[in-house]
Tab-separated table of C-alpha atoms and ligand atoms in Angstrom:
chain	number	residue	atom	x	y	z
A	7	MET	CA	9.785	35.399	-32.142
A	8	LYS	CA	9.984	32.449	-33.809
A	9	SER	CA	7.085	32.259	-36.698
A	10	TYR	CA	5.059	28.679	-38.110
A	11	ASN	CA	3.123	29.270	-40.926
A	12	VAL	CA	0.441	26.403	-42.108
A	13	ILE	CA	-0.522	26.532	-45.868
A	14	THR	CA	-3.960	24.763	-45.597
A	15	ILE	CA	-7.121	25.166	-47.380
A	16	PHE	CA	-8.715	24.196	-44.342
A	17	PRO	CA	-7.124	27.431	-42.194
A	18	ASP	CA	-9.687	27.471	-39.041
A	19	MET	CA	-8.852	23.642	-38.278
A	20	CYS	CA	-5.226	24.675	-37.765
A	21	LYS	CA	-6.060	27.159	-34.726
A	22	LEU	CA	-8.058	25.089	-32.245
A	23	PRO	CA	-5.288	23.384	-31.352
A	24	PHE	CA	-3.481	26.115	-29.657
A	25	ASN	CA	-6.371	27.771	-28.189
A	26	GLN	CA	-5.687	26.363	-24.662
A	27	GLY	CA	-2.489	25.139	-22.949
A	28	VAL	CA	1.002	25.802	-23.237
A	29	ILE	CA	1.385	26.593	-26.652
A	30	SER	CA	-1.329	29.349	-26.404
A	31	LYS	CA	0.500	31.022	-23.135
A	32	ALA	CA	3.765	31.384	-25.609
A	33	LEU	CA	1.572	32.458	-28.293
A	34	ASP	CA	0.105	35.439	-25.463
A	35	ASN	CA	3.638	35.839	-24.673
A	36	LYS	CA	4.849	36.558	-28.156
A	37	LEU	CA	7.657	33.594	-27.875
A	38	ILE	CA	5.813	32.209	-31.132
A	39	GLU	CA	3.375	33.085	-34.191
A	40	ILE	CA	0.874	30.181	-35.855
A	41	ASN	CA	-0.212	31.940	-39.167
A	42	ALA	CA	-2.837	29.458	-41.198
A	43	ILE	CA	-2.574	30.587	-44.642
A	44	ASN	CA	-5.547	30.550	-46.839
A	45	LEU	CA	-4.683	28.742	-50.038
A	46	ARG	CA	-7.472	29.477	-51.791
A	47	ASP	CA	-6.246	33.388	-51.551
A	48	PHE	CA	-3.199	32.441	-53.141
A	49	ALA	CA	-5.255	30.749	-56.172
A	50	THR	CA	-5.137	32.371	-60.071
A	51	ASP	CA	-8.497	30.922	-61.591
A	52	LYS	CA	-11.700	32.724	-60.753
A	53	HIS	CA	-13.005	29.367	-59.203
A	54	LYS	CA	-10.351	29.874	-56.876
A	55	SER	CA	-9.229	25.882	-57.613
A	56	THR	CA	-6.465	24.685	-55.506
A	57	ASP	CA	-6.849	21.004	-57.208
A	58	ASP	CA	-7.063	19.589	-59.903
A	59	TYR	CA	-6.740	16.042	-61.811
A	60	GLN	CA	-4.371	14.102	-62.031
A	61	PHE	CA	-1.784	13.226	-65.306
A	62	GLY	CA	-1.715	9.736	-65.833
A	63	GLY	CA	-5.507	8.950	-65.497
A	64	GLY	CA	-6.116	7.582	-61.695
A	65	VAL	CA	-8.568	8.474	-58.953
A	66	GLY	CA	-8.685	11.341	-57.094
A	67	LEU	CA	-7.691	14.932	-57.244
A	68	VAL	CA	-4.209	16.396	-56.263
A	69	MET	CA	-3.095	19.934	-55.040
A	70	LYS	CA	-1.611	22.326	-57.465
A	71	VAL	CA	1.696	23.656	-57.573
A	72	GLU	CA	0.711	27.797	-58.629
A	73	PRO	CA	-1.342	28.638	-55.791
A	74	ILE	CA	1.475	26.440	-53.016
A	75	TYR	CA	4.098	28.932	-54.832
A	76	ASN	CA	2.164	32.204	-54.521
A	77	ALA	CA	1.686	31.706	-51.056
A	78	LEU	CA	5.232	30.520	-50.521
A	79	GLU	CA	6.043	33.919	-52.385
A	80	SER	CA	3.884	36.239	-49.949
A	81	ILE	CA	5.371	34.308	-46.855
A	82	LYS	CA	9.039	34.723	-48.073
A	83	SER	CA	8.467	38.592	-48.501
A	84	SER	CA	6.411	38.914	-45.468
A	85	LEU	CA	9.492	37.296	-43.615
A	86	ASN	CA	11.817	39.348	-45.513
A	87	ASP	CA	10.094	42.305	-44.192
A	88	LYS	CA	10.365	41.330	-40.977
A	89	GLY	CA	14.325	40.853	-41.401
A	90	VAL	CA	14.672	37.107	-40.747
A	91	ASP	CA	17.481	35.640	-42.960
A	92	SER	CA	16.451	33.238	-45.809
A	93	SER	CA	18.815	30.493	-44.532
A	94	LYS	CA	16.459	30.794	-40.971
A	95	HIS	CA	13.279	29.553	-43.045
A	96	LYS	CA	12.435	26.255	-43.821
A	97	VAL	CA	9.774	24.817	-45.955
A	98	ILE	CA	8.392	21.672	-45.122
A	99	ILE	CA	5.660	19.130	-47.054
A	100	LEU	CA	3.663	16.187	-44.839
A	101	ASP	CA	3.482	13.687	-46.412
A	102	PRO	CA	3.214	9.679	-45.548
A	103	ARG	CA	6.530	9.257	-48.077
A	104	GLY	CA	8.642	11.731	-45.987
A	105	ARG	CA	11.349	10.838	-43.509
A	106	ARG	CA	9.505	10.236	-40.139
A	107	PHE	CA	9.626	12.755	-37.897
A	108	THR	CA	11.275	12.281	-34.512
A	109	GLN	CA	12.042	13.939	-31.071
A	110	LYS	CA	15.657	14.853	-33.101
A	111	ASP	CA	14.197	16.373	-35.766
A	112	ALA	CA	12.274	18.906	-33.480
A	113	ILE	CA	15.183	19.601	-32.209
A	114	GLU	CA	16.451	20.536	-35.362
A	115	LEU	CA	13.684	22.428	-36.217
A	116	SER	CA	12.698	24.815	-33.287
A	117	GLN	CA	16.448	26.235	-34.203
A	118	PHE	CA	14.838	27.993	-36.929
A	119	ASP	CA	13.247	31.146	-37.193
A	120	SER	CA	10.581	30.392	-38.961
A	121	LEU	CA	8.755	27.575	-40.419
A	122	THR	CA	6.437	26.700	-43.153
A	123	PHE	CA	4.281	23.884	-43.705
A	124	ILE	CA	2.515	23.185	-46.193
A	125	CYS	CA	-0.667	20.683	-45.756
A	126	GLY	CA	-1.846	18.157	-48.644
A	127	ARG	CA	-5.294	16.840	-49.380
A	128	TYR	CA	-6.841	14.384	-51.560
A	129	GLU	CA	-4.406	12.232	-53.632
A	130	GLY	CA	-1.503	14.445	-52.266
A	131	VAL	CA	0.469	17.645	-53.724
A	132	ASP	CA	1.970	17.809	-57.133
A	133	GLU	CA	5.352	16.330	-57.127
A	134	ARG	CA	7.258	19.665	-58.065
A	135	VAL	CA	6.055	21.589	-55.062
A	136	SER	CA	8.305	18.686	-52.834
A	137	GLU	CA	10.974	19.057	-55.926
A	138	HIS	CA	11.219	22.376	-55.941
A	139	LEU	CA	9.787	24.483	-53.241
A	140	CYS	CA	10.433	22.463	-49.796
A	141	ASP	CA	13.335	21.417	-48.044
A	142	TYR	CA	11.628	19.019	-46.023
A	143	GLN	CA	9.129	16.150	-46.853
A	144	TYR	CA	7.888	14.390	-42.851
A	145	SER	CA	5.600	11.830	-42.090
A	146	ILE	CA	4.145	11.668	-39.064
A	147	GLY	CA	3.935	8.084	-38.704
A	148	ASP	CA	3.207	5.005	-41.026
A	149	TYR	CA	-0.893	5.583	-41.577
A	150	ILE	CA	-2.725	8.037	-43.727
A	151	LEU	CA	-4.821	10.986	-42.796
A	152	THR	CA	-7.109	12.618	-44.919
A	153	GLY	CA	-4.969	16.075	-44.846
A	154	GLY	CA	-1.317	17.535	-43.344
A	155	GLU	CA	-3.207	19.857	-41.264
A	156	PRO	CA	-3.032	17.257	-38.451
A	157	ALA	CA	-0.051	16.430	-38.988
A	158	SER	CA	1.565	19.708	-39.290
A	159	MET	CA	-0.279	20.616	-35.578
A	160	VAL	CA	1.522	17.837	-34.270
A	161	MET	CA	5.117	19.041	-35.476
A	162	ILE	CA	4.278	22.563	-34.433
A	163	ASP	CA	3.353	21.086	-30.863
A	164	ALA	CA	6.967	19.280	-30.443
A	165	ILE	CA	9.043	22.157	-32.109
A	166	ALA	CA	7.470	24.985	-30.131
A	167	ARG	CA	7.618	23.650	-26.655
A	168	LEU	CA	11.267	23.031	-27.264
A	169	VAL	CA	11.522	27.006	-28.131
A	170	ASP	CA	13.188	28.794	-24.629
A	171	GLY	CA	10.899	29.964	-22.755
A	172	VAL	CA	7.799	27.933	-23.914
A	173	VAL	CA	7.923	25.213	-21.413
A	174	GLY	CA	8.747	27.018	-17.714
A	175	ASP	CA	10.958	24.180	-16.197
A	176	LYS	CA	13.730	23.482	-18.323
A	177	GLU	CA	14.790	20.817	-16.946
A	178	SER	CA	11.378	18.901	-17.756
A	179	LEU	CA	12.966	18.542	-21.487
A	180	VAL	CA	16.340	16.981	-20.487
A	181	ASP	CA	14.763	13.600	-19.338
A	182	GLU	CA	12.129	12.977	-21.630
A	183	SER	CA	11.241	10.048	-24.120
A	184	PHE	CA	13.303	9.951	-26.688
A	185	SER	CA	16.060	12.621	-25.747
A	186	GLN	CA	18.206	10.440	-24.573
A	187	SER	CA	17.232	7.512	-27.235
A	188	SER	CA	14.931	5.889	-24.540
A	189	LEU	CA	11.887	6.386	-23.213
A	190	GLU	CA	10.800	7.745	-20.022
A	191	TYR	CA	10.508	6.210	-16.465
A	192	PRO	CA	6.637	6.428	-14.792
A	193	HIS	CA	5.052	9.149	-13.311
A	194	TYR	CA	3.283	9.073	-9.826
A	195	THR	CA	1.271	11.495	-8.019
A	196	ARG	CA	-0.781	11.422	-4.576
A	197	PRO	CA	-2.808	9.974	-3.198
A	198	GLU	CA	-0.246	7.021	-2.472
A	199	GLU	CA	-2.058	4.502	-2.867
A	200	PHE	CA	-5.803	4.164	-4.688
A	201	MET	CA	-7.860	1.214	-4.881
A	202	GLY	CA	-5.425	-0.529	-3.259
A	203	TRP	CA	-2.851	0.384	-5.880
A	204	GLN	CA	0.501	1.875	-4.050
A	205	VAL	CA	3.056	4.057	-5.376
A	206	PRO	CA	6.408	2.355	-5.883
A	207	LYS	CA	7.402	2.488	-2.243
A	208	VAL	CA	11.246	3.662	-3.221
A	209	LEU	CA	9.666	6.858	-5.104
A	210	LEU	CA	8.370	7.805	-1.403
A	211	SER	CA	11.659	6.975	0.376
A	212	GLY	CA	13.812	10.306	-0.299
A	213	ASP	CA	16.726	8.445	-1.571
A	214	HIS	CA	17.582	10.278	-4.629
A	215	LYS	CA	20.162	7.748	-5.605
A	216	ARG	CA	17.764	4.800	-5.492
A	217	ILE	CA	15.339	6.798	-7.473
A	218	GLU	CA	17.299	7.429	-9.612
A	219	ALA	CA	18.632	3.835	-9.797
A	220	TRP	CA	14.978	2.918	-10.494
A	221	ARG	CA	13.925	5.423	-12.566
A	222	THR	CA	16.999	4.444	-14.946
A	223	ASP	CA	15.791	0.891	-15.061
A	224	LYS	CA	12.262	1.563	-16.073
A	225	SER	CA	13.691	3.684	-18.439
A	226	PHE	CA	15.501	0.588	-19.941
A	227	LEU	CA	12.585	-1.652	-19.251
A	228	ALA	CA	10.230	0.619	-21.264
A	229	THR	CA	12.510	1.047	-23.953
A	230	GLU	CA	13.526	-2.358	-24.451
A	231	THR	CA	9.666	-3.767	-23.936
A	232	SER	CA	7.986	-0.682	-26.088
A	233	ARG	CA	10.704	0.410	-29.103
A	234	PRO	CA	13.372	-1.896	-28.857
A	235	ASP	CA	14.771	-0.267	-31.969
A	236	LEU	CA	16.154	2.731	-30.167
A	237	VAL	CA	18.114	0.538	-28.717
A	238	SER	CA	21.646	-0.143	-29.897
A	239	ILE	CA	23.879	-3.063	-29.273
A	240	LYS	CA	26.316	-0.312	-27.348
A	241	ASP	CA	23.306	1.223	-25.211
A	242	GLN	CA	22.296	-2.321	-24.803
A	243	SER	CA	25.216	-3.183	-22.993
A	244	LYS	CA	26.082	0.143	-21.003
A	245	GLU	CA	22.271	0.345	-19.624
A	246	SER	CA	22.400	-3.394	-18.587
A	247	ARG	CA	25.415	-2.908	-16.858
A	248	LEU	CA	24.113	0.086	-15.586
A	249	VAL	CA	20.379	-1.523	-14.595
A	250	GLU	CA	22.301	-4.391	-13.111
A	251	ALA	CA	24.792	-2.455	-10.608
A	252	CYS	CA	21.755	-0.261	-9.770
A	253	LYS	CA	19.521	-3.121	-8.947
A	254	SER	CA	20.935	-3.739	-5.473
A	255	PHE	CA	20.240	0.085	-4.819
A	256	TYR	CA	16.327	0.227	-5.295
A	257	ASP	CA	15.677	-3.193	-4.962
A	258	GLU	CA	13.231	-2.780	-1.608
A	259	PRO	CA	13.935	-4.755	1.112
A	260	VAL	CA	10.667	-6.310	2.225
A	261	LYS	CA	9.746	-5.048	6.295
A	262	ILE	CA	9.048	-8.316	7.772
A	263	ASN	CA	7.378	-9.011	11.197
A	264	LEU	CA	10.256	-11.375	13.029
A	265	SER	CA	11.146	-11.944	15.825
A	266	ILE	CA	14.003	-14.832	16.898
A	267	ALA	CA	14.643	-17.110	19.217
A	268	LEU	CA	17.379	-19.259	20.220
A	269	MET	CA	16.916	-21.880	22.507
A	270	HIS	CA	18.864	-23.859	24.860
A	271	TYR	CA	15.945	-25.852	26.605
A	272	PRO	CA	14.378	-28.496	25.967
A	273	MET	CA	17.162	-29.372	23.011
A	274	LYS	CA	18.669	-32.845	22.254
A	275	ASP	CA	22.454	-33.928	22.947
A	276	LYS	CA	24.535	-36.758	21.007
A	277	GLN	CA	22.765	-39.364	22.570
A	278	LYS	CA	19.348	-37.944	21.497
A	279	ASP	CA	18.879	-36.792	25.274
A	280	VAL	CA	17.024	-33.775	26.341
A	281	VAL	CA	19.109	-31.348	27.588
A	282	THR	CA	19.937	-27.684	28.404
A	283	THR	CA	22.856	-26.347	26.382
A	284	SER	CA	25.204	-23.997	27.513
A	285	ILE	CA	24.598	-19.881	26.644
A	286	THR	CA	27.977	-19.288	24.666
A	287	ASN	CA	29.108	-15.223	24.678
A	288	LEU	CA	30.057	-15.511	20.658
A	289	ASP	CA	26.061	-16.150	19.992
A	290	ILE	CA	24.740	-13.819	22.107
A	291	HIS	CA	27.226	-11.081	20.235
A	292	ASP	CA	26.571	-12.301	16.938
A	293	ILE	CA	23.081	-13.013	16.270
A	294	SER	CA	21.968	-9.470	18.250
A	295	ARG	CA	24.236	-7.555	15.742
A	296	SER	CA	22.241	-9.773	12.797
A	297	SER	CA	19.163	-9.154	14.246
A	298	CYS	CA	19.882	-5.331	14.073
A	299	THR	CA	21.112	-5.614	10.860
A	300	PHE	CA	17.750	-7.316	9.325
A	301	GLY	CA	15.331	-5.523	11.657
A	302	VAL	CA	14.230	-8.032	13.907
A	303	ASP	CA	11.894	-7.017	16.760
A	304	ASP	CA	12.917	-9.186	19.332
A	305	PHE	CA	15.646	-11.521	19.643
A	306	PHE	CA	15.025	-13.891	22.623
A	307	ILE	CA	17.708	-16.410	24.320
A	308	ILE	CA	16.189	-18.969	26.004
A	309	SER	CA	17.556	-20.572	29.059
A	310	PRO	CA	15.809	-21.936	32.316
A	311	ILE	CA	18.711	-21.998	34.248
A	312	LYS	CA	19.339	-18.809	36.532
A	313	SER	CA	22.974	-18.534	36.472
A	314	GLN	CA	23.449	-19.129	32.451
A	315	ARG	CA	20.756	-16.490	32.367
A	316	ASP	CA	22.601	-13.982	34.666
A	317	ILE	CA	25.734	-14.326	32.914
A	318	ALA	CA	24.229	-13.533	29.649
A	319	ASN	CA	22.675	-10.413	30.803
A	320	ILE	CA	25.990	-9.692	32.905
A	321	VAL	CA	27.272	-9.739	28.986
A	322	ILE	CA	24.013	-7.583	28.040
A	323	ASN	CA	24.197	-5.055	30.324
A	324	HIS	CA	28.130	-4.376	29.986
A	325	TRP	CA	27.153	-3.364	26.497
A	326	ILE	CA	23.799	-1.139	27.053
A	327	LYS	CA	24.666	0.102	30.374
A	328	GLY	CA	28.093	-0.379	31.055
A	329	TYR	CA	31.655	0.585	29.318
A	330	GLY	CA	30.800	-0.976	26.438
A	331	VAL	CA	28.351	1.977	25.890
A	332	GLU	CA	31.091	4.246	25.307
A	333	TYR	CA	33.758	1.592	24.187
A	334	ASN	CA	31.581	0.641	21.082
A	335	PRO	CA	28.063	2.819	20.637
A	336	ASN	CA	27.165	0.286	17.650
A	337	ARG	CA	27.336	-2.840	19.643
A	338	SER	CA	24.982	-0.887	22.165
A	339	GLU	CA	22.743	-0.695	19.262
A	340	ALA	CA	23.308	-4.554	18.399
A	341	PHE	CA	21.724	-5.492	21.861
A	342	SER	CA	18.840	-2.816	21.825
A	343	ARG	CA	16.584	-5.633	20.991
A	344	THR	CA	18.075	-8.587	23.239
A	345	SER	CA	16.902	-10.538	25.827
A	346	ILE	CA	16.986	-13.566	27.909
A	347	VAL	CA	14.052	-15.045	28.988
A	348	SER	CA	12.985	-18.569	30.811
A	349	THR	CA	11.377	-20.195	28.747
A	350	LEU	CA	9.454	-20.224	25.402
A	351	LEU	CA	5.973	-19.389	26.317
A	352	ASP	CA	7.795	-16.352	28.166
A	353	ALA	CA	8.760	-15.269	24.918
A	354	ILE	CA	5.532	-16.137	23.006
A	355	LYS	CA	4.103	-14.228	26.033
A	356	LYS	CA	6.326	-10.733	25.330
A	357	ILE	CA	5.442	-10.789	21.816
A	358	LYS	CA	1.649	-11.315	22.378
A	359	ASP	CA	1.676	-8.257	25.356
A	360	LYS	CA	3.234	-6.150	22.571
A	361	ILE	CA	1.212	-6.994	19.157
A	362	GLY	CA	-1.894	-8.069	20.469
A	363	ARG	CA	-1.793	-11.622	19.357
A	364	LYS	CA	-0.216	-14.902	19.234
A	365	PRO	CA	2.908	-15.181	16.442
A	366	ILE	CA	3.063	-17.721	14.279
A	367	ILE	CA	6.076	-19.946	15.206
A	368	VAL	CA	8.250	-21.388	12.929
A	369	ALA	CA	11.375	-24.056	13.683
A	370	THR	CA	14.399	-24.188	11.958
A	371	THR	CA	16.126	-27.803	10.916
A	372	ALA	CA	19.114	-28.667	8.835
A	373	ARG	CA	16.581	-31.555	7.673
A	374	SER	CA	14.567	-31.083	4.116
A	375	SER	CA	12.568	-33.939	5.218
A	376	ARG	CA	10.839	-31.817	8.139
A	377	ALA	CA	10.122	-28.709	6.404
A	378	THR	CA	6.730	-27.164	5.790
A	379	ILE	CA	7.463	-23.918	4.683
A	380	SER	CA	9.958	-22.386	2.130
A	381	PHE	CA	12.053	-19.307	2.394
A	382	LYS	CA	9.511	-17.049	-0.078
A	383	GLU	CA	6.489	-18.002	1.365
A	384	LEU	CA	8.031	-17.810	4.940
A	385	SER	CA	9.037	-13.846	3.689
A	386	LYS	CA	5.137	-13.000	2.353
A	387	LEU	CA	3.826	-14.926	6.118
A	388	SER	CA	5.782	-12.184	7.508
A	389	SER	CA	4.978	-8.903	5.900
A	390	GLU	CA	1.387	-10.156	6.903
A	391	GLU	CA	1.911	-12.192	10.162
A	392	HIS	CA	3.896	-11.848	13.210
A	393	VAL	CA	6.556	-14.299	13.218
A	394	LEU	CA	8.690	-16.015	16.083
A	395	LEU	CA	11.448	-18.125	14.082
A	396	LEU	CA	13.229	-20.745	16.501
A	397	PHE	CA	16.735	-21.758	16.121
A	398	GLY	CA	18.231	-24.290	17.863
A	399	THR	CA	21.671	-25.389	20.101
A	400	GLY	CA	23.210	-28.823	20.801
A	401	TRP	CA	21.747	-31.518	18.410
A	402	GLY	CA	18.573	-29.568	17.805
A	403	PHE	CA	14.920	-29.336	18.659
A	404	THR	CA	13.282	-31.686	20.580
A	405	GLU	CA	10.046	-33.950	19.181
A	406	ASP	CA	7.635	-31.596	21.320
A	407	ILE	CA	8.673	-28.406	19.481
A	408	PHE	CA	8.333	-29.618	16.030
A	409	GLU	CA	4.940	-31.083	17.084
A	410	MET	CA	4.218	-27.099	18.542
A	411	VAL	CA	5.115	-25.289	15.629
A	412	ASP	CA	3.014	-23.541	12.923
A	413	PHE	CA	5.760	-24.500	10.601
A	414	VAL	CA	9.111	-25.727	9.928
A	415	LEU	CA	11.136	-23.654	7.522
A	416	GLU	CA	13.064	-25.267	4.783
A	417	PRO	CA	17.022	-25.901	5.490
A	418	ILE	CA	19.625	-23.496	4.185
A	419	GLU	CA	21.341	-25.974	1.921
A	420	GLY	CA	25.265	-25.188	-0.001
A	421	VAL	CA	26.813	-26.842	-2.937
A	422	GLY	CA	26.982	-30.629	-1.305
A	423	GLY	CA	25.174	-32.798	1.130
A	424	PHE	CA	26.624	-31.063	4.005
A	425	ASN	CA	24.914	-28.024	5.438
A	426	HIS	CA	25.463	-28.182	9.158
A	427	LEU	CA	26.323	-24.722	9.956
A	428	SER	CA	27.160	-22.522	13.644
A	429	VAL	CA	23.422	-21.398	14.544
A	430	ARG	CA	25.306	-17.959	14.246
A	431	SER	CA	25.802	-18.763	10.345
A	432	ALA	CA	22.573	-20.167	10.288
A	433	VAL	CA	20.610	-17.289	11.497
A	434	ALA	CA	22.577	-14.513	9.498
A	435	ILE	CA	21.659	-16.084	6.258
A	436	ALA	CA	18.191	-17.604	7.215
A	437	LEU	CA	17.171	-13.851	8.092
A	438	SER	CA	19.286	-12.177	4.490
A	439	ARG	CA	16.916	-14.472	2.482
A	440	LEU	CA	14.030	-13.643	4.165
A	441	VAL	CA	13.841	-9.704	4.215
A	442	ASN	CA	15.824	-10.439	0.708
A	443	SER	CA	13.379	-13.132	-0.944
B	5	SAM	C1	-5.166	11.190	-48.047
B	5	SAM	S1	-3.463	11.772	-47.886
B	5	SAM	C2	-2.831	11.611	-48.870
B	5	SAM	C3	-2.077	10.251	-49.141
B	5	SAM	C4	-1.295	9.500	-50.224
B	5	SAM	N1	-2.313	9.338	-51.252
B	5	SAM	C5	-0.414	8.209	-50.158
B	5	SAM	O1	-0.582	7.068	-50.665
B	5	SAM	O2	0.838	8.820	-49.584
B	5	SAM	C6	-3.839	13.439	-47.928
B	5	SAM	C7	-2.676	14.347	-47.191
B	5	SAM	O3	-2.676	14.254	-45.837
B	5	SAM	C8	-1.097	14.291	-45.057
B	5	SAM	N2	-0.863	12.816	-44.412
B	5	SAM	C9	-1.489	11.987	-44.448
B	5	SAM	N3	-1.064	11.143	-43.958
B	5	SAM	C10	-0.069	11.719	-43.323
B	5	SAM	C11	1.118	11.249	-42.656
B	5	SAM	N4	1.516	10.233	-41.969
B	5	SAM	N5	2.065	12.210	-42.032
B	5	SAM	C12	2.234	13.505	-42.788
B	5	SAM	N6	0.779	13.917	-43.407
B	5	SAM	C13	-0.070	13.093	-43.713
B	5	SAM	C14	-0.164	14.839	-45.959
B	5	SAM	O4	0.077	15.802	-46.938
B	5	SAM	C15	-1.166	14.212	-47.733
B	5	SAM	O5	-0.989	14.763	-48.794
């Protein structure tokens, strides 16, 4: 059993904090004992005085050396009787001038069998106590308390909880603030939502790698913000590299409510005439795969020409019903959300039948002058509303389409003026930007 002795003129003060909680259980289980030692019992004069005026003048009284010496002698002799090795007993004086008490000190001090704390009052304690009777001088922070009792209670609490068996789950001591020279990550418990305040989704994901990455990042962020002094230069580069590496893990992809349509009519040709373009096998495959990758709800291929729709259906059915299923099951998954319809109105109706209302319709363009909504704005909108994003073929949409849609999405820009992407590439890039905005 570890024993902690507190030399004080207010012994009752030292009992209350440990009447409840983890430390009180440790006392009951005899893992530790806390003895409040009344300094007055060791005073030598008839008034039982423990303080006196200070030499050299000045306001305030100073605690005397003799009673403290006597109290310490008594403690040492009782420890000796109990067979405690004197090297396993340390004497600590609480003093604002002392070394700042940290978690590292708590860990070191928890190794000793017995600790005695000397609590000052008034102006402080005769300096000969620190010089001749103490092993350590500790402060608990840069402020002045009325006495050493609260400081000794703080130290005992921090030290005793590290003693074997005091805290049930040893694991909980490993991750804590300061134990790894950083502050701990934030914690959440039920309910998942309170007053609209959500628990970070990553913590509900069950994906331990992502959770660990999130916690590492939050821990580093808290340390950097509140206690930059704890982050050494070496740690900084190591931690920030780790954080960068982790970010891609836990950054939450936005859940978008999005359907897309590849339109083959009404499209413009090179002469700006309204035409129906041909469905291509490459578009069917690549856009279906992108749709599946980015969680698009429906991919509509729109063509009013029956023979074109029939060919496209043969391709899709090969992969979802025919030999393709056996040959490449991934591809049948990719086609699971692809369908061929005759008109844009058919696509809109299908969505309306499914979700109960008309989707927001957004056209795409390569020309920035037409744009009315950014990727970021559309991403936010599609997290709240269902969006049908239209991609064109040929030489782009007719004016009728631009007039009927709710928004026109900003174009994908490259490094120069050229941004004439294939529709397959444009779909993949646009979806990636919407999901990761
Ligand atoms: C009023 S204080 C004396 C302050 C002293 N005159 C000074 O300026 O450093 C009385 C006693 O409270 C305790 N004390 C006050 N602040 C403390 C702190 N931050 N950490 C540890 N002990 C403290 C010490 O035992 C101290 O002797």
